[in-house]
Short mmCIF file of N, CA, C and O in Angstrom, two decimals:
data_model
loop_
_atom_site.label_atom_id
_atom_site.label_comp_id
_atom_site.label_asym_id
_atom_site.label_seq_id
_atom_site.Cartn_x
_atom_site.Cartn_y
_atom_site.Cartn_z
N UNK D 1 4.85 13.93 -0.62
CA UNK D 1 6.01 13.22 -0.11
C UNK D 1 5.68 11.73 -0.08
O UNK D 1 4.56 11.30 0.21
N UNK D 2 6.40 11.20 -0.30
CA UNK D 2 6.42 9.30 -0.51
C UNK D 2 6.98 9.21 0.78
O UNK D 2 7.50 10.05 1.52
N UNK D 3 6.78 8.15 0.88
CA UNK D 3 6.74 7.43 2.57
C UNK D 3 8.41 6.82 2.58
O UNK D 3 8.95 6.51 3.64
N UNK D 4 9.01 6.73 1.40
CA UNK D 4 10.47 6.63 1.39
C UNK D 4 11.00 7.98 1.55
O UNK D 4 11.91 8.13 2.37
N UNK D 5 10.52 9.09 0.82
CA UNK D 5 11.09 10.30 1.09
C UNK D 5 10.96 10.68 2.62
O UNK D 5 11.93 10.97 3.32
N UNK D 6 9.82 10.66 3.00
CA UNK D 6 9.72 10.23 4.92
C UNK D 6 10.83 9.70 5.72
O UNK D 6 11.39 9.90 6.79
N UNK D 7 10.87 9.13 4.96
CA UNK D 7 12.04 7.92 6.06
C UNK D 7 13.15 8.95 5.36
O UNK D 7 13.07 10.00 6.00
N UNK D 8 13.86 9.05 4.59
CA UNK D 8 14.44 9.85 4.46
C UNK D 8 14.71 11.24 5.32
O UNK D 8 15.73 11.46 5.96
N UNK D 9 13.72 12.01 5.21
CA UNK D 9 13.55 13.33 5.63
C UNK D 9 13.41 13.28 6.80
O UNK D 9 13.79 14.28 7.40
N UNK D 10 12.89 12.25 7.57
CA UNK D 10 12.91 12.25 8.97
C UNK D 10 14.94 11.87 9.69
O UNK D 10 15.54 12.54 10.52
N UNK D 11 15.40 10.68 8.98
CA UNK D 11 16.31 10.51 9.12
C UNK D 11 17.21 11.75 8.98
O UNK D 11 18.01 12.06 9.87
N UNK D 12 17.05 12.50 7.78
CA UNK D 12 18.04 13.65 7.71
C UNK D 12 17.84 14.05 9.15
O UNK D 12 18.74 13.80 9.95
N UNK D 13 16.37 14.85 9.67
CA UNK D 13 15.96 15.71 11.03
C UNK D 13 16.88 15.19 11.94
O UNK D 13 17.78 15.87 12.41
N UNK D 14 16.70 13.96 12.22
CA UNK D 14 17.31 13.01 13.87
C UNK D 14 18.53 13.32 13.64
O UNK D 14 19.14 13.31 14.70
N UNK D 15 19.52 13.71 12.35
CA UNK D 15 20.99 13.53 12.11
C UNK D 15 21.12 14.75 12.29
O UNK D 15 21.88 15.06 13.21
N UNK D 16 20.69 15.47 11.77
CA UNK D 16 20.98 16.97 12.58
C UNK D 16 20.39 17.72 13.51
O UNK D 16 20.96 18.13 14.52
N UNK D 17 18.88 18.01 13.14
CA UNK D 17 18.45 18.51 14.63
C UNK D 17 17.89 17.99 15.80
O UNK D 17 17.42 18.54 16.80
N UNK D 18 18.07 16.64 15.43
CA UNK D 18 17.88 15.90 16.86
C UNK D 18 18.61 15.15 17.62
O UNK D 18 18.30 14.55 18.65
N UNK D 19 20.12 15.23 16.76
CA UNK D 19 21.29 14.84 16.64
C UNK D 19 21.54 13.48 16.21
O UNK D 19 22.21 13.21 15.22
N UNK D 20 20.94 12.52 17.07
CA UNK D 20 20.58 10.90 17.16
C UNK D 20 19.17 10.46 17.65
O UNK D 20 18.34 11.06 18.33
N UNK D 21 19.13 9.16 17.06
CA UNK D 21 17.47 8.40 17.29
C UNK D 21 18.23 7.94 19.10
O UNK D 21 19.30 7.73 19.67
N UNK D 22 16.70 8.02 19.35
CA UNK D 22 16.89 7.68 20.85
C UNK D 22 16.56 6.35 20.67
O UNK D 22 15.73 6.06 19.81
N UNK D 23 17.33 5.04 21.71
CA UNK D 23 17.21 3.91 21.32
C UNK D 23 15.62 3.14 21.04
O UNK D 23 14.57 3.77 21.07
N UNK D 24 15.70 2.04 20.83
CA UNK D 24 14.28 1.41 19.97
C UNK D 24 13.04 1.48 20.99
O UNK D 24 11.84 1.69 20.79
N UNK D 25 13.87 1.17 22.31
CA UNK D 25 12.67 0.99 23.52
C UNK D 25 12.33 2.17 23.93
O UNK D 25 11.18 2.25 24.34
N UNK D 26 13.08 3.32 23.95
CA UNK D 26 12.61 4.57 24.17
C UNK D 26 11.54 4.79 23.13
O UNK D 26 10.33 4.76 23.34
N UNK D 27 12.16 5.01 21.95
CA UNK D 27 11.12 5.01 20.79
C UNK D 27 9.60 4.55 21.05
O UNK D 27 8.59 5.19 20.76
N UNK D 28 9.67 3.29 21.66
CA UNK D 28 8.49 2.33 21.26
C UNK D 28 8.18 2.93 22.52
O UNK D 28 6.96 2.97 22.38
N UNK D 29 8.38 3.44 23.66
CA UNK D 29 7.37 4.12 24.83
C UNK D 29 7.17 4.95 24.04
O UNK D 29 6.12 4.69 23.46
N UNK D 30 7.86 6.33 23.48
CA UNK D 30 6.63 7.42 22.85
C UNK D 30 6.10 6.90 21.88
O UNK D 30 5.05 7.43 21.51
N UNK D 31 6.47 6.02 21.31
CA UNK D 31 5.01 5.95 20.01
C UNK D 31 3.74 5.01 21.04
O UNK D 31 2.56 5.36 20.93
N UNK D 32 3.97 4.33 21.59
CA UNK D 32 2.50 4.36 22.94
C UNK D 32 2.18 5.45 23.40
O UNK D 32 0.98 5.60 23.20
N UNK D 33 2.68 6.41 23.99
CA UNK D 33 2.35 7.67 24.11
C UNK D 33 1.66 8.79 23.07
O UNK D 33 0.74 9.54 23.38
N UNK D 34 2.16 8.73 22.06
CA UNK D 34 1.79 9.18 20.99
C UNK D 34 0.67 8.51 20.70
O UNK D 34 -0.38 9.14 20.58
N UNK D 35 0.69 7.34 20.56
CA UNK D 35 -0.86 6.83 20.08
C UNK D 35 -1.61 7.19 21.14
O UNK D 35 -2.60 7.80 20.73
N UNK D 36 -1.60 7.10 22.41
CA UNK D 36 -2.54 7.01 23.60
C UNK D 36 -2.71 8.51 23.05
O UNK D 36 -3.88 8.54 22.68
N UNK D 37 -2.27 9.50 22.85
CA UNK D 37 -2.75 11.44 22.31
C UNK D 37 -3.82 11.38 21.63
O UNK D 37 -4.86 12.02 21.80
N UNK D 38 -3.49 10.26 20.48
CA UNK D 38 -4.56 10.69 19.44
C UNK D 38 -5.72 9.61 20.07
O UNK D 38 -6.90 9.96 19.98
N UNK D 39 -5.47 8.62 20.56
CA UNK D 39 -7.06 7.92 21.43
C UNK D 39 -7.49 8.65 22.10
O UNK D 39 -8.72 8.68 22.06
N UNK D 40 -6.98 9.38 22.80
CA UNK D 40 -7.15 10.90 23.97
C UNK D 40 -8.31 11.82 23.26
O UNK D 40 -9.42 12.10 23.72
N UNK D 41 -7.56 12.32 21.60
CA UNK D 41 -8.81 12.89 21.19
C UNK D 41 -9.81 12.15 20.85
O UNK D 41 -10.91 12.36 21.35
N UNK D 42 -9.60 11.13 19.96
CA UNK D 42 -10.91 10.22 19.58
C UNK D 42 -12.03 10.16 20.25
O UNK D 42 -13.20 10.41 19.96
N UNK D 43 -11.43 9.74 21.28
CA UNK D 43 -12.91 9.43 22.85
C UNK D 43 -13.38 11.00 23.30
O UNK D 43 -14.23 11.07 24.19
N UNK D 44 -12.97 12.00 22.83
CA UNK D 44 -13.61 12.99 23.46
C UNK D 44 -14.51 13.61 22.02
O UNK D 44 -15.67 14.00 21.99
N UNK D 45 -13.43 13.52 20.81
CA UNK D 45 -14.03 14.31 19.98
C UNK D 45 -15.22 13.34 19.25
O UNK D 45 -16.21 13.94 18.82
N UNK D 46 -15.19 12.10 19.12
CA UNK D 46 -16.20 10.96 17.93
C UNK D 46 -16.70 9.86 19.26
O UNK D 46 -17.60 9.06 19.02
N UNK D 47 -15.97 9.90 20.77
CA UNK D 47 -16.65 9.18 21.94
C UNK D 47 -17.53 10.12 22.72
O UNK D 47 -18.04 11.20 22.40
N UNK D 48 -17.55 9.36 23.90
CA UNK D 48 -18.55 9.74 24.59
C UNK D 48 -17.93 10.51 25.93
O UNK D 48 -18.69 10.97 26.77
N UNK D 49 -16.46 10.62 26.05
CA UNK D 49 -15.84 11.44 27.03
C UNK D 49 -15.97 13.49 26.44
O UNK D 49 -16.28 14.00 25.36
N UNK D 50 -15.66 13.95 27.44
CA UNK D 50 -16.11 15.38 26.85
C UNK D 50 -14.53 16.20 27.26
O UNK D 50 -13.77 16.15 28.23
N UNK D 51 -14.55 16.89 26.04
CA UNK D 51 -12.66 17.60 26.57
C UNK D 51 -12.55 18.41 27.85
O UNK D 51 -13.27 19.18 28.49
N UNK D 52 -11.67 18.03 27.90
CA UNK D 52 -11.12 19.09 29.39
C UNK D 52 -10.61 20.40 29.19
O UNK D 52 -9.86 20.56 28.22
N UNK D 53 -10.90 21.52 30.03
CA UNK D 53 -10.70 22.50 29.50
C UNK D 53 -8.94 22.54 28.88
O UNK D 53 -8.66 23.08 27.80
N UNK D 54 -7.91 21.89 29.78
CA UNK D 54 -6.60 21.50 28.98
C UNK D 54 -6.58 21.27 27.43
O UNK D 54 -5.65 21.82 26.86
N UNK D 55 -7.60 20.42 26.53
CA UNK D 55 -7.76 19.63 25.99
C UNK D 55 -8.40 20.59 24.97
O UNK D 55 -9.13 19.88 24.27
N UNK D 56 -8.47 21.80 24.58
CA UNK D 56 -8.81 22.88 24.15
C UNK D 56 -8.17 22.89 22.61
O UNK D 56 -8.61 23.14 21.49
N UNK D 57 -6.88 22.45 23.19
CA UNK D 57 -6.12 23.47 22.07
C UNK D 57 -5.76 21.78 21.14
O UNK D 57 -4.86 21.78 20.30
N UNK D 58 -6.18 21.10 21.28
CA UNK D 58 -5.94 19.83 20.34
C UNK D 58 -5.70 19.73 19.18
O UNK D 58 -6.39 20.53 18.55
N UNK D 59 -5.13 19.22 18.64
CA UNK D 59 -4.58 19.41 16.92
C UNK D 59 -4.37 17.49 16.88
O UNK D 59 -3.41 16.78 17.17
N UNK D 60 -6.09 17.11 16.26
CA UNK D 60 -5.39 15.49 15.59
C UNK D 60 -4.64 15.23 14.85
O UNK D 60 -3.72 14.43 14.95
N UNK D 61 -5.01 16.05 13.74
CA UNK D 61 -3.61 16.03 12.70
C UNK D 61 -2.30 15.76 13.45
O UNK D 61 -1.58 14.76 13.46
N UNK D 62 -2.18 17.08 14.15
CA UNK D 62 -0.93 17.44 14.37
C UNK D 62 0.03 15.95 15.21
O UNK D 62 1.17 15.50 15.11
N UNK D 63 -1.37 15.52 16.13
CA UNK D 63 -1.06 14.15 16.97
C UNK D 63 -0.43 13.10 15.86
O UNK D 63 0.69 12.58 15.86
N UNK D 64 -1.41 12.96 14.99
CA UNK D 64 -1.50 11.84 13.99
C UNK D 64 -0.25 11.56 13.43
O UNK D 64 0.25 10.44 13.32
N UNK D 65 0.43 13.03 12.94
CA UNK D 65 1.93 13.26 12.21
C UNK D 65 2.48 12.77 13.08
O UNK D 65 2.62 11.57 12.82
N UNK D 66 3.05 13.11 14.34
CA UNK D 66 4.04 12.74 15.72
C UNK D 66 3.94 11.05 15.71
O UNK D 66 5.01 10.45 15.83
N UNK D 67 2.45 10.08 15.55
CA UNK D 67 2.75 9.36 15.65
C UNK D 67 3.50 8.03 14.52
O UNK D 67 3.87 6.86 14.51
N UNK D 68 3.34 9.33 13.61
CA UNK D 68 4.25 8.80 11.64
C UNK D 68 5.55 9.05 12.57
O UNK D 68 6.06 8.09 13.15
N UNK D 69 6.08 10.32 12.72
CA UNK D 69 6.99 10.32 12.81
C UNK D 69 7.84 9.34 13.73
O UNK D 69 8.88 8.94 13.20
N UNK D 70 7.63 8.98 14.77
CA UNK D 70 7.91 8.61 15.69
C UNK D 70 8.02 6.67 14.89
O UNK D 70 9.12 6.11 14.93
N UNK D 71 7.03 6.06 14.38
CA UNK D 71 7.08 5.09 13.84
C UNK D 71 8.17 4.68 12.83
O UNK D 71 8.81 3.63 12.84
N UNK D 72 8.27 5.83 11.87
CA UNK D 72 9.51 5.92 10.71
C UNK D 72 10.53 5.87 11.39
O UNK D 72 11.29 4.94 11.12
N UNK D 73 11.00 6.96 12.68
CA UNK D 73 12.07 6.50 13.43
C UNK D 73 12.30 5.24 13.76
O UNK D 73 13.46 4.83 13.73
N UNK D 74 11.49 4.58 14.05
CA UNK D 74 11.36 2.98 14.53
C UNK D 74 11.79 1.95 12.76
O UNK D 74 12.54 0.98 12.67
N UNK D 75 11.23 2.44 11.96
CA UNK D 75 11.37 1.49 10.72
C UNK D 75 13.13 2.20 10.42
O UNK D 75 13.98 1.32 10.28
N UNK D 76 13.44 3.12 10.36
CA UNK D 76 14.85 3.81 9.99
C UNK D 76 15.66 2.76 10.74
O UNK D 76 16.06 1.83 10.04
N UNK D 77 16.07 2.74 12.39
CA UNK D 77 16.23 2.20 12.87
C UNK D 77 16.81 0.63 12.78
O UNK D 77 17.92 0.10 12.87
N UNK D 78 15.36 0.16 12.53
CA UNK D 78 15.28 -1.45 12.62
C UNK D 78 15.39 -2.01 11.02
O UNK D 78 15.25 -3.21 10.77
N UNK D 79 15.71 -0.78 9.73
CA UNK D 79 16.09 -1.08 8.94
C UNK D 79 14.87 -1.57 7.87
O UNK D 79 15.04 -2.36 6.93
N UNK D 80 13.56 -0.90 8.25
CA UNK D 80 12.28 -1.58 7.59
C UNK D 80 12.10 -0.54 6.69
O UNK D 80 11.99 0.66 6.96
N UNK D 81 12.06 -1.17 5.39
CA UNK D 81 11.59 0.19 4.30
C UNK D 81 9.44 0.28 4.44
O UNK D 81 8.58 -0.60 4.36
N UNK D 82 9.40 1.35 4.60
CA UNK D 82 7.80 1.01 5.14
C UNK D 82 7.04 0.53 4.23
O UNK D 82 6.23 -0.38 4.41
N UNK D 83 7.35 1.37 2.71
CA UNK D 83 6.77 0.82 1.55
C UNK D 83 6.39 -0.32 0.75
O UNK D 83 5.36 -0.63 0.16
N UNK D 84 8.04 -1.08 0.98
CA UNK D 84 8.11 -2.47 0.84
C UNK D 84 6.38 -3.05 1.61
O UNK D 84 5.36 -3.57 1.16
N UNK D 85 6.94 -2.51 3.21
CA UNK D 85 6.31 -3.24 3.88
C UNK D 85 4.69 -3.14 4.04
O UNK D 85 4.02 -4.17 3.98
N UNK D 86 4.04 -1.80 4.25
CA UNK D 86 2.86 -1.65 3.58
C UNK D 86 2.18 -2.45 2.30
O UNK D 86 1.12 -3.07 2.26
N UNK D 87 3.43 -2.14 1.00
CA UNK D 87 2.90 -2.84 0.23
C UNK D 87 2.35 -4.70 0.14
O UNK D 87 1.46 -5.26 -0.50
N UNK D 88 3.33 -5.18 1.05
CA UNK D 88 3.00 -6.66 1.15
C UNK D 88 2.09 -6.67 1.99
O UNK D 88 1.46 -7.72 1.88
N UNK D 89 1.61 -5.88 2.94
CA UNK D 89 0.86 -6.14 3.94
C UNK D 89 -0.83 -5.84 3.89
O UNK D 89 -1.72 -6.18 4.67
N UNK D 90 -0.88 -4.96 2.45
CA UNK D 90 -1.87 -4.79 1.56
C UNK D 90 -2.30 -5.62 0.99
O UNK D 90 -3.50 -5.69 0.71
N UNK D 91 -1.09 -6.82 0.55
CA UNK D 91 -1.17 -7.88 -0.34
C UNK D 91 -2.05 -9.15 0.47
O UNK D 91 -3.03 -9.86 0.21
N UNK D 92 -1.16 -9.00 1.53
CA UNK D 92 -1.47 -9.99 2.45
C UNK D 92 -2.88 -10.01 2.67
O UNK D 92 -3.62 -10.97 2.46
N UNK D 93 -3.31 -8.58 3.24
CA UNK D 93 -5.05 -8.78 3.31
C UNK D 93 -5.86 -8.64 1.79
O UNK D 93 -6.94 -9.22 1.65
N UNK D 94 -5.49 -8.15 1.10
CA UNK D 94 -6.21 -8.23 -0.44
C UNK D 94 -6.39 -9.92 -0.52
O UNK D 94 -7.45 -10.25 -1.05
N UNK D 95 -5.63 -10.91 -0.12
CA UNK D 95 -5.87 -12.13 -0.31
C UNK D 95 -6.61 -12.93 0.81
O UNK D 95 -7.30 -13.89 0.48
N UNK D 96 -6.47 -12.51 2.35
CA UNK D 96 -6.75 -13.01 3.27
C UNK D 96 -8.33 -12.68 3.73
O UNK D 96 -8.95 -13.48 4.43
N UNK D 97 -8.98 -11.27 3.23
CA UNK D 97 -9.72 -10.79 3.49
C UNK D 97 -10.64 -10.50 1.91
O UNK D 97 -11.57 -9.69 1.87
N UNK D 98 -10.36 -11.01 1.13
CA UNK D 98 -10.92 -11.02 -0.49
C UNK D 98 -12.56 -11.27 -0.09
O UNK D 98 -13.35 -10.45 -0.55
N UNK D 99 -12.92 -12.01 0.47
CA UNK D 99 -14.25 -12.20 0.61
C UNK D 99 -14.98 -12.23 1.69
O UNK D 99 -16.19 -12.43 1.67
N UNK D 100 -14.06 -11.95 3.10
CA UNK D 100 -14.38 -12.00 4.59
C UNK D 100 -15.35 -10.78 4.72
O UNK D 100 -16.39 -11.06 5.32
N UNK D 101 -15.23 -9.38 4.24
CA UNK D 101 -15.97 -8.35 4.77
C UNK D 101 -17.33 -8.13 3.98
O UNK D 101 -18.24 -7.43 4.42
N UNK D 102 -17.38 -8.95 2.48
CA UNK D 102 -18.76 -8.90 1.65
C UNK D 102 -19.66 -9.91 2.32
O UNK D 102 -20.82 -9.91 1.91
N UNK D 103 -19.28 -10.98 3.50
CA UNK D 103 -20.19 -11.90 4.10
C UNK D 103 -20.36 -11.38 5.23
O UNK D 103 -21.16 -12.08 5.85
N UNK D 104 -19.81 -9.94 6.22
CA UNK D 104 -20.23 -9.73 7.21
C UNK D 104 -21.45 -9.20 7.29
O UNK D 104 -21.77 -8.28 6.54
N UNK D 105 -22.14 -9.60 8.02
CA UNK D 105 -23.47 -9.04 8.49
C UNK D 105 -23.70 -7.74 9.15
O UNK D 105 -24.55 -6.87 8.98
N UNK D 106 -22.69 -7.86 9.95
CA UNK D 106 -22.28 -6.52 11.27
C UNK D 106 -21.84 -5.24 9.62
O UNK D 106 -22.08 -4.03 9.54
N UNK D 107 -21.47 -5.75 9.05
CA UNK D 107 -21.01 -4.11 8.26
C UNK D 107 -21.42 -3.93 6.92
O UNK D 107 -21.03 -2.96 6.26
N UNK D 108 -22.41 -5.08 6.30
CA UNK D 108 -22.71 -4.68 5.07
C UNK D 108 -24.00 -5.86 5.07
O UNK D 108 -24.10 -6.91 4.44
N UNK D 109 -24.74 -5.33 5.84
CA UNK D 109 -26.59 -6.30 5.62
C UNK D 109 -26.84 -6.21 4.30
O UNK D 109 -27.87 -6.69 3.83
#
């Protein structure tokens, strides 16, 4: 699936089985929420916190998708094609960052 077909396919979902997008600021609290899920696992599963027995049944993936989805709602919305926008924003650091990470010390001695 292409990240336009996304926006697409998500848009179809909200038009029928979710009826309507809930407004932008609602949105933008669960996608903080949503991200705070998948930091939730990070720090337990690759940090130094340890899961709770709640915390059992975790699915990152599954987090990870919710927080696509939830974002595309936000670009549908506010009218942002993501692709477009990814793509320039690729551009942007391919030029801004061309030679910044071959002089770091911290990540490539």
């Amino acid at each position: 699936m292409t990240i336009r077909e996304a926006q697409e396919t998500v848009d179809q979902w909200i038009k029928t089985t979710g009826i309507r997008y809930f407004n932008e600021l609602t949105n933008t609290a669960i996608l903080m929420e949503e991200v705070g899920e998948v930091a939730r696992i990070m720090a337990r599963k690759y940090g130094e916190q340890s899961f709770k027995k709640s915390d059992e049944e975790v699915n990152l993936a599954d987090e990870m998708a919710d927080v696509m989805f939830v974002l595309i709602c936000l670009a549908n919305q506010t009218g942002i094609n993501l692709t477009a926008a990814l793509e320039k924003n690729l551009e942007k650091k391919s030029i801004r960052d061309a030679d910044r990470h071959k002089h770091n010390k911290k990540i490539n001695p």
